[in-house]
CSV table of C-alpha atoms and ligand atoms in Angstrom, one decimal:
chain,number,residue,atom,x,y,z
A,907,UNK,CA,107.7,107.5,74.0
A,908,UNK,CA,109.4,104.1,75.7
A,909,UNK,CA,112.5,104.6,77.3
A,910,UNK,CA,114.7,102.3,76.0
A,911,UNK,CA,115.3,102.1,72.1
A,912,UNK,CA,117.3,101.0,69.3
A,913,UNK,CA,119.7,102.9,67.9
A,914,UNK,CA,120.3,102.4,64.0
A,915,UNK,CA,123.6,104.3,63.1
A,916,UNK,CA,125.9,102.2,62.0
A,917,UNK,CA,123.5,99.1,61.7
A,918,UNK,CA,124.9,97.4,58.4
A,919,UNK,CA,122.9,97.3,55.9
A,920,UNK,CA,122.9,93.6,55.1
A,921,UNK,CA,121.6,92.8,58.7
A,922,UNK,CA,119.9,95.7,59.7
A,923,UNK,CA,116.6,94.1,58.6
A,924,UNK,CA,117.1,90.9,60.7
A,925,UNK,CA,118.3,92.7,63.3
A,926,UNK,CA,115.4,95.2,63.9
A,927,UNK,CA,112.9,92.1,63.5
A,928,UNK,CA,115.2,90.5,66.7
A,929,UNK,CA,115.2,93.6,68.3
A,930,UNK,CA,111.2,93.8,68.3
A,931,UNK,CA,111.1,89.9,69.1
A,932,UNK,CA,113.2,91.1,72.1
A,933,UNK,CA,111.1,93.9,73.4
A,934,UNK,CA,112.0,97.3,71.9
A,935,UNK,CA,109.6,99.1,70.5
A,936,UNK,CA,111.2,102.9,70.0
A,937,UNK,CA,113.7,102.7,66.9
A,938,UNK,CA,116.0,105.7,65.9
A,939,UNK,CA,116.9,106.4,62.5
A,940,UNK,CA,118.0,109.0,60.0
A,941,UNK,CA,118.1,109.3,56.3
A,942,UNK,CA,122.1,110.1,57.3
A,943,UNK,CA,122.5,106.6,58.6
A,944,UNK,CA,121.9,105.2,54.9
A,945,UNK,CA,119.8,102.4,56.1
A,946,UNK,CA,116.0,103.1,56.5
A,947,UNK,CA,114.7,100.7,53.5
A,948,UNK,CA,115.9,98.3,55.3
A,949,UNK,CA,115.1,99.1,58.9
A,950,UNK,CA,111.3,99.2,57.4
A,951,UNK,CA,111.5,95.9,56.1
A,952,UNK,CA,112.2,94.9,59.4
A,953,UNK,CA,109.1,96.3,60.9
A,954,UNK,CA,106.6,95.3,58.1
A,955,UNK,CA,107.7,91.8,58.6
A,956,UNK,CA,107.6,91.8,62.2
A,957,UNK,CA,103.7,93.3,61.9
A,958,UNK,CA,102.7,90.8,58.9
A,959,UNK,CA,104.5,88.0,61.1
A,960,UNK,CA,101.8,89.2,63.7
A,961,UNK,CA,104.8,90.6,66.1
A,962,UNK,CA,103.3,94.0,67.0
A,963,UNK,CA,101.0,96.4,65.0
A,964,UNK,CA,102.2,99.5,64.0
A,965,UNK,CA,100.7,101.5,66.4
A,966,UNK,CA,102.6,99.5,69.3
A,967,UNK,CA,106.1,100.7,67.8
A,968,UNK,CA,107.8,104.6,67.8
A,969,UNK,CA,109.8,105.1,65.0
A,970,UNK,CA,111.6,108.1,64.9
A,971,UNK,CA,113.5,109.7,62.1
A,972,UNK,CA,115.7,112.6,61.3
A,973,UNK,CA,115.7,114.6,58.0
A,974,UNK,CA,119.4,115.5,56.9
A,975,UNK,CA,121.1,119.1,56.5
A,976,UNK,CA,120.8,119.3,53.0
A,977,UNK,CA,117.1,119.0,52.9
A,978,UNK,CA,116.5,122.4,55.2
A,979,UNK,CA,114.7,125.0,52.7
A,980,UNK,CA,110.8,124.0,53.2
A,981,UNK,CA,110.4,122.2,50.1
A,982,UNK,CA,113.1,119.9,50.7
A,983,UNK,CA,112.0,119.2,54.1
A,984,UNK,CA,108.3,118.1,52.3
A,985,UNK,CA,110.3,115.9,49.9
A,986,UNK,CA,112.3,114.3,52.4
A,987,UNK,CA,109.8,113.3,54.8
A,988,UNK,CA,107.6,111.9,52.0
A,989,UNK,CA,110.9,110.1,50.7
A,990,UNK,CA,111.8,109.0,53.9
A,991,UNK,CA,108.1,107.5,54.4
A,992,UNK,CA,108.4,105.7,50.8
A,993,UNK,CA,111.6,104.0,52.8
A,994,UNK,CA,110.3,102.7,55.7
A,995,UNK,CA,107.0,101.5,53.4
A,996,UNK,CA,105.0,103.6,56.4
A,997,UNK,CA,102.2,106.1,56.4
A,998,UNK,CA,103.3,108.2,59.3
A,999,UNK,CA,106.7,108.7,61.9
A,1000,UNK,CA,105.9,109.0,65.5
A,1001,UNK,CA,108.9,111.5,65.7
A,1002,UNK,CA,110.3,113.7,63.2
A,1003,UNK,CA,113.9,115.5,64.0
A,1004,UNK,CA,115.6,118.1,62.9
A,1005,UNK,CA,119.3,116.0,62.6
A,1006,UNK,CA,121.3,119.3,63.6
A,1007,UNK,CA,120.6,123.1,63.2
A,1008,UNK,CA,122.8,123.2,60.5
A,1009,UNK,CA,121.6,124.2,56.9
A,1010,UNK,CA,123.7,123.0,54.2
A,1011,UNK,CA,123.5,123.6,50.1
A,1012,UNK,CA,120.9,121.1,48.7
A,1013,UNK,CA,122.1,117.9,47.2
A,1014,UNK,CA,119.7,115.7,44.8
A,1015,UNK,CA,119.0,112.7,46.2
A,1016,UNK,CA,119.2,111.0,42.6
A,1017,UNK,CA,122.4,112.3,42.5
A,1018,UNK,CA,123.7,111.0,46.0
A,1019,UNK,CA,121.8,109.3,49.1
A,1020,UNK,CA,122.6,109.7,51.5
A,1021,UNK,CA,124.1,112.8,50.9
A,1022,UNK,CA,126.9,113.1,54.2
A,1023,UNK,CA,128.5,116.5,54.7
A,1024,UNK,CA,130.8,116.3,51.5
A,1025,UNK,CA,130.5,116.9,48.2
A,1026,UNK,CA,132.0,114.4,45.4
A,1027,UNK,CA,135.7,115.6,46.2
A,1028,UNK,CA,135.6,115.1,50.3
A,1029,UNK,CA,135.0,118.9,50.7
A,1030,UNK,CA,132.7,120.4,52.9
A,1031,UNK,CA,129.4,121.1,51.6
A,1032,UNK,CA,128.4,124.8,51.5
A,1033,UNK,CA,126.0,126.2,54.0
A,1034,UNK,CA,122.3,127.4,52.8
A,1035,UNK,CA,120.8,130.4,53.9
A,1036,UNK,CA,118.1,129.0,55.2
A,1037,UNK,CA,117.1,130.3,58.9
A,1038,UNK,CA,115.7,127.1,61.2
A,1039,UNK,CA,112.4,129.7,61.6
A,1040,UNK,CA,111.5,128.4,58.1
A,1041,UNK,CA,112.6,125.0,58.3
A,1042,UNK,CA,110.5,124.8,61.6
A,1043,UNK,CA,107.5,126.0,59.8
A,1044,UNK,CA,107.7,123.3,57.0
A,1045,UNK,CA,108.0,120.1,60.0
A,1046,UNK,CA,104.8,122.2,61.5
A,1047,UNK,CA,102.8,121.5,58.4
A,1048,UNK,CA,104.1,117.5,58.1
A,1049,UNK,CA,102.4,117.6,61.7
A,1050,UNK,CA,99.0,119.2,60.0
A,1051,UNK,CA,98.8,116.8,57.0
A,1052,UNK,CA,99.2,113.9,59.3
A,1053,UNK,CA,102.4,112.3,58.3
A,1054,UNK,CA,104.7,112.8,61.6
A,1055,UNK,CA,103.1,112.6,65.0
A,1056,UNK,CA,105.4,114.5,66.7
A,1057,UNK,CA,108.8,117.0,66.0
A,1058,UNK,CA,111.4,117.5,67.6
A,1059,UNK,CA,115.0,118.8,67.3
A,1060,UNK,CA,118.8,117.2,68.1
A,1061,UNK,CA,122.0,118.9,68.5
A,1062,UNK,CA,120.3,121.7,69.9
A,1063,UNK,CA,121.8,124.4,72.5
A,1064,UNK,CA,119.8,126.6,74.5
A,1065,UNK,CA,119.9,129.5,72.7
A,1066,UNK,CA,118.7,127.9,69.8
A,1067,UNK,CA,115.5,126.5,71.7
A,1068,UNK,CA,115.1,129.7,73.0
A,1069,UNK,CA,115.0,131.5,69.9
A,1070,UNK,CA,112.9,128.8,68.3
A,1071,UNK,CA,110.0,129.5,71.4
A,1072,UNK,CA,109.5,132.7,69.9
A,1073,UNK,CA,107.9,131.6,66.8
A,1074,UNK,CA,107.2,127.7,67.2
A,1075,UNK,CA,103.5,127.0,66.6
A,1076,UNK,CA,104.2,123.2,68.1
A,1077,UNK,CA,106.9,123.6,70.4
A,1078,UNK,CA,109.7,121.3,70.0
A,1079,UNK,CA,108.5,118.1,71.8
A,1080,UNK,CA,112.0,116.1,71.9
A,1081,UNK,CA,115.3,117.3,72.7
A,1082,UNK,CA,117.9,114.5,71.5
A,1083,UNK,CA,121.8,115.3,72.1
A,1084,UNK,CA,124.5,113.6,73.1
A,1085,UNK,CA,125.0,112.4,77.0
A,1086,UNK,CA,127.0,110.4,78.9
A,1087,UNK,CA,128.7,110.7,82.0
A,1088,UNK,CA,131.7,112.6,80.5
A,1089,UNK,CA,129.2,115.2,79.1
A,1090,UNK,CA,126.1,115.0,81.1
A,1091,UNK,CA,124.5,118.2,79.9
A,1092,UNK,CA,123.2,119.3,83.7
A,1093,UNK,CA,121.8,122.9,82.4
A,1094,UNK,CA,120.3,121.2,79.1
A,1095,UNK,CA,118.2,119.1,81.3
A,1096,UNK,CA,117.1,121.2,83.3
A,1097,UNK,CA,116.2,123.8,80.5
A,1098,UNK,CA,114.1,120.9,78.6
A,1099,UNK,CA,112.5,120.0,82.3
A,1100,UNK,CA,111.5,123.3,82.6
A,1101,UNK,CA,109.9,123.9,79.0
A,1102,UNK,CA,108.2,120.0,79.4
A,1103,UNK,CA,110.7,119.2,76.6
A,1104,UNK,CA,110.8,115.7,76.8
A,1105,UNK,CA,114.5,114.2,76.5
A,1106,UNK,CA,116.5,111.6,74.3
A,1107,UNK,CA,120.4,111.3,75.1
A,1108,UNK,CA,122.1,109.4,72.4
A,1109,UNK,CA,125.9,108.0,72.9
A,1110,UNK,CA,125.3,106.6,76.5
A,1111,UNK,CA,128.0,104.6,76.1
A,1112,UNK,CA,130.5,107.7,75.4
A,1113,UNK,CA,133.7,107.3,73.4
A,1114,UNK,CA,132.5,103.4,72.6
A,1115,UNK,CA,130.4,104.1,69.6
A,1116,UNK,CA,133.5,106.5,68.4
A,1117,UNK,CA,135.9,104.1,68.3
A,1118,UNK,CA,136.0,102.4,64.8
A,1119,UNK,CA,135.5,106.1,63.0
A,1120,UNK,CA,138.7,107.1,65.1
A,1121,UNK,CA,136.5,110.0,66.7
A,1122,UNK,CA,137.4,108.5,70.4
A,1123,UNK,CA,139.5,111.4,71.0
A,1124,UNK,CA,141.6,109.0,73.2
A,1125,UNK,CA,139.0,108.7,75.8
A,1126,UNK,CA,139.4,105.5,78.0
A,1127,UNK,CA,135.9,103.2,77.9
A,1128,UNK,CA,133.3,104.3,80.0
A,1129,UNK,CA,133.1,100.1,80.5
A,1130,UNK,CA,136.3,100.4,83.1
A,1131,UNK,CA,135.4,103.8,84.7
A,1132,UNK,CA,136.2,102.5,88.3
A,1133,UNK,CA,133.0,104.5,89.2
A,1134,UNK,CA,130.7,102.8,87.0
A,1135,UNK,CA,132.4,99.6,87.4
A,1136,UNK,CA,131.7,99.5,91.3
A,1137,UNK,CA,128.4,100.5,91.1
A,1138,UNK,CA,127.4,97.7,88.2
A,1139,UNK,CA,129.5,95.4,90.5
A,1140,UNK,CA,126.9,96.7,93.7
A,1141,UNK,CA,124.2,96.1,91.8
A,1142,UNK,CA,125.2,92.7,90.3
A,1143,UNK,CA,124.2,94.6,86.7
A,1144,UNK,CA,126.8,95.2,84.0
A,1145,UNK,CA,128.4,98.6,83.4
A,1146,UNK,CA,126.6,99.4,80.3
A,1147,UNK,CA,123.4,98.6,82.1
A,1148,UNK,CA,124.5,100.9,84.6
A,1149,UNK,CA,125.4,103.7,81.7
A,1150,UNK,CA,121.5,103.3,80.5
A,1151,UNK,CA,120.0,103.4,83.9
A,1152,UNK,CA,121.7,106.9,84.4
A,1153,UNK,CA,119.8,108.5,82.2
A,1154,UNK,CA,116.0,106.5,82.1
A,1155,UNK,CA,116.0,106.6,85.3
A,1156,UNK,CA,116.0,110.5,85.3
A,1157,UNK,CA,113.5,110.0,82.6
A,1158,UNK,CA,115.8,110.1,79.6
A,1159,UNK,CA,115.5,108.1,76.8
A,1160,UNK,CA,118.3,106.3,75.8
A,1161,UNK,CA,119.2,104.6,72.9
A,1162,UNK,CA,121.8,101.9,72.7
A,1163,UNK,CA,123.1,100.4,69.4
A,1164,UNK,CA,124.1,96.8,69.7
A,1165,UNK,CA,123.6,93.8,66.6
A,1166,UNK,CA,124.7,90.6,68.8
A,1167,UNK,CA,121.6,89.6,70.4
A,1168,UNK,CA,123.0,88.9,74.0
A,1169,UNK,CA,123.4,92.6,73.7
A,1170,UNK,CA,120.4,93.8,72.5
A,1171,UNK,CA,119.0,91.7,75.4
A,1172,UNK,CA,121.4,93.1,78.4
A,1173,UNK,CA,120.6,96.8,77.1
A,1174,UNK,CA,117.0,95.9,76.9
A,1175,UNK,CA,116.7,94.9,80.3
A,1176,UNK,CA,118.5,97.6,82.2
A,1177,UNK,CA,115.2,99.3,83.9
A,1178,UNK,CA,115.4,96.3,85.8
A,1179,UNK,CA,117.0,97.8,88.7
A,1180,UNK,CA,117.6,101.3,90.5
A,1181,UNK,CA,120.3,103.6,91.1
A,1182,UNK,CA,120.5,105.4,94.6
A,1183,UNK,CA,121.5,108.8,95.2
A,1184,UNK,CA,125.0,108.1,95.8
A,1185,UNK,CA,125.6,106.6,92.6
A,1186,UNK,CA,123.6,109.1,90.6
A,1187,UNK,CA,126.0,112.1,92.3
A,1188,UNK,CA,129.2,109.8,91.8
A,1189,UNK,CA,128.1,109.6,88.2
A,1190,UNK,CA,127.4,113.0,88.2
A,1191,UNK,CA,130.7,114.2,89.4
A,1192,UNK,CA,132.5,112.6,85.8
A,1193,UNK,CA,131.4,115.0,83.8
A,1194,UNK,CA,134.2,116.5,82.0
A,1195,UNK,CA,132.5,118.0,79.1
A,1196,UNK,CA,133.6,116.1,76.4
A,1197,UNK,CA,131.9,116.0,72.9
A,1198,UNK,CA,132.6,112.9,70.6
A,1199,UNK,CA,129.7,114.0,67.9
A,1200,UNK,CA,130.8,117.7,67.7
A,1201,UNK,CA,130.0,119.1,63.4
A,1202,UNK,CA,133.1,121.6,64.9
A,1203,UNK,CA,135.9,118.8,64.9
A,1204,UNK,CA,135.7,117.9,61.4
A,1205,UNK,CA,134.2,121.5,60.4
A,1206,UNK,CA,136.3,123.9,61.3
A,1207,UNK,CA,136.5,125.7,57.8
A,1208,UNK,CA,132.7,125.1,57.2
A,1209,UNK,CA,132.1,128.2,54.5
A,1210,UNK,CA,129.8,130.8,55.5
A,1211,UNK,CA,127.8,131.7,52.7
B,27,LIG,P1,126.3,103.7,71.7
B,27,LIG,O1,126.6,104.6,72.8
B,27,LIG,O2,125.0,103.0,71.7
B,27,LIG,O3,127.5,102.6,71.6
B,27,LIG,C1,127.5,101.6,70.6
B,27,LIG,C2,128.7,100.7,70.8
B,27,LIG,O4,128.6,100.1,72.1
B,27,LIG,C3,128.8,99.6,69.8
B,27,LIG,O5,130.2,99.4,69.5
B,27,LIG,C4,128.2,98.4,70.4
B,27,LIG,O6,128.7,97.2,70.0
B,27,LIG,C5,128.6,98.6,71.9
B,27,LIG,N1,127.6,98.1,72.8
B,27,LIG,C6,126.3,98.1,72.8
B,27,LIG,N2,125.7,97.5,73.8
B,27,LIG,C7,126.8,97.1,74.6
B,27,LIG,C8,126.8,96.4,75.9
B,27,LIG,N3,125.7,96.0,76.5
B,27,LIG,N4,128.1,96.1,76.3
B,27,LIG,C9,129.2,96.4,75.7
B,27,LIG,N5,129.2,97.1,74.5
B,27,LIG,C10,128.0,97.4,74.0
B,27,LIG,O7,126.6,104.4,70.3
B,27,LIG,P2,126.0,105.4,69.3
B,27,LIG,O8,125.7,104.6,68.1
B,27,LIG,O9,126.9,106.5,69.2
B,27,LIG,O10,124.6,106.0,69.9
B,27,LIG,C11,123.4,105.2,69.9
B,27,LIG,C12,122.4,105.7,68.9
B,27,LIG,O11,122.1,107.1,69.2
B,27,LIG,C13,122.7,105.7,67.4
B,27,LIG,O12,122.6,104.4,66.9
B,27,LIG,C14,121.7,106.7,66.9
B,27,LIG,O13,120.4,106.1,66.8
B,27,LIG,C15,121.7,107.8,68.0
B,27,LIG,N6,122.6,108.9,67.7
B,27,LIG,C16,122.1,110.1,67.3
B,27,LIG,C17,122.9,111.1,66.9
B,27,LIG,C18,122.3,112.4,66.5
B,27,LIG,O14,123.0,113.3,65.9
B,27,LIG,N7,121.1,112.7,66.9
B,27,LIG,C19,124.3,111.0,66.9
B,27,LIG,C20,124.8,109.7,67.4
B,27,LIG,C21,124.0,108.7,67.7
């Protein structure tokens, strides 16, 4: 799996297309999607026209998807994944994730897609009673009949990986969660290191990707942290180059969203340089454990069965 991706949350609809074939023509070959981020039609037309224009070949690229709460009993996991496919207009994901271990009541995708944590009326969807054991099994057999290469799981504690060791027949291979320097996850890491879990951290940027859904929590930007400003300044690289470097260079993935192309360029590039032990333990020391993507924010009444 590269270590530098695309990120597609967020990507508008109208230029996500264009912008995943300038994000290819740039170098990235590892994009990250979701049927939750509404936009996967058009993220594959962007990669079939980049391989008909001769660009790369499927096989070069890593697309990686995630399959929504609703769609947790085992059927529903088989129809979204073949749904999903029919999306991207491909035969096969390189990575398959579990979005978050959260089961929620089944909603019919000709009735609404994507299909969010709400119902109709803003309310919280309903959880299913649907144990992650049996959702597990069902992204084992997409593995079996070929059509995802690899599975994985996101917004995942230790416990849960724990638990899900006990009956996994292919472990999880991916671990993707939220990381940044105000929530670095230290024990995570080290849980997936040990297990050979490899890592994604999502949100490298921290409260910056928050920002225009008001979920910032009043966080300053990580882009005038004096820490990470001196060391980009050291290192004549920018601060978000910095923020990326963090984590590949600990062999995390990372996968920055940007549409401007100067950007998509500067976050491409930032494996370009190294870190040295004092800045990885100065950007260690701002943790402060804060979660901008956290389902218990805007779900405090989630109904229990
Ligand atoms: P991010 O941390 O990549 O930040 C995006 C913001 O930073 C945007 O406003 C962008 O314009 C800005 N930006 C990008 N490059 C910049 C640069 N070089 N300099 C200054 N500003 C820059 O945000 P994100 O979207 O939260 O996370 C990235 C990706 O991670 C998502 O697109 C998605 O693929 C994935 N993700 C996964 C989950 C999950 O539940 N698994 C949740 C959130 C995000």
């Amino acid at each position: 799996m590269p270590l530098v991706g695309f990120g597609l949350w967020k990507v508008p609809n109208e230029t996500c297309a264009d912008t995943v074939y300038r994000a290819i023509q740039y170098g990235y070959r590892l994009f990250d999607c979701a049927c939750d981020y509404g936009n996967e039609k058009e993220a594959g037309d962007g990669v079939r026209r980049a391989i008909a224009d001769g660009l790369v070949k499927r096989e070069d690229l890593w697309i990686t998807t995630k399959i929504w709460n609703t769609f947790h009993a085992p059927a529903h996991v088989h129809e979204a994944a073949r749904m999903q496919l029919q999306h991207w207009g491909l035969e096969y994901f390189d990575l398959l994730l579990v979005h978050f271990p959260i089961a929620l009541q089944y909603v019919d995708p000709k009735h609404r897609y994507p299909p969010a944590w709400w119902d109709d009326n803003k309310q919280l969807l309903p959880m299913e009673k649907t144990p992650m054991q049996a959702t597990w099994k069902a992204y084992e057999e997409l593995v079996d009949q070929g059509l995802v290469k690899n599975i994985g799981i996101s917004n995942c504690s230790g416990s849960i990986i724990n638990d899900m060791m006990t009956y996994a027949r292919y472990e999880p291979q991916v671990l993707q969660v939220e990381m940044h320097p105000y929530l670095n996850q230290e024990a995570l890491v080290q849980m997936a290191k040990s297990l050979g879990m490899a890592m994604t951290g999502y949100s490298s940027f921290g409260p910056q990707g928050y920002i225009e859904l008001q979920m910032d929590k009043g966080v300053g930007s990580l882009f005038k942290n004096d820490v990470i400003v001196g060391i980009a300044k050291k290192h004549g690289k920018t601060p978000a180059q910095v923020l990326l470097r963090w984590s590949t260079q600990r062999g995390i993935a990372v996968l920055p969203k940007a549409t401007d192309s100067a950007l998509l360029k500067e976050n491409f590039a930032s494996t370009s340089f190294n870190l040295d032990e004092v800045d990885l333990k100065k950007i260690g020391s701002l943790n402060r454990n804060i979660r901008f993507n956290d389902p218990a924010d805007f779900s405090p009444k989630m109904s229990i069965f």
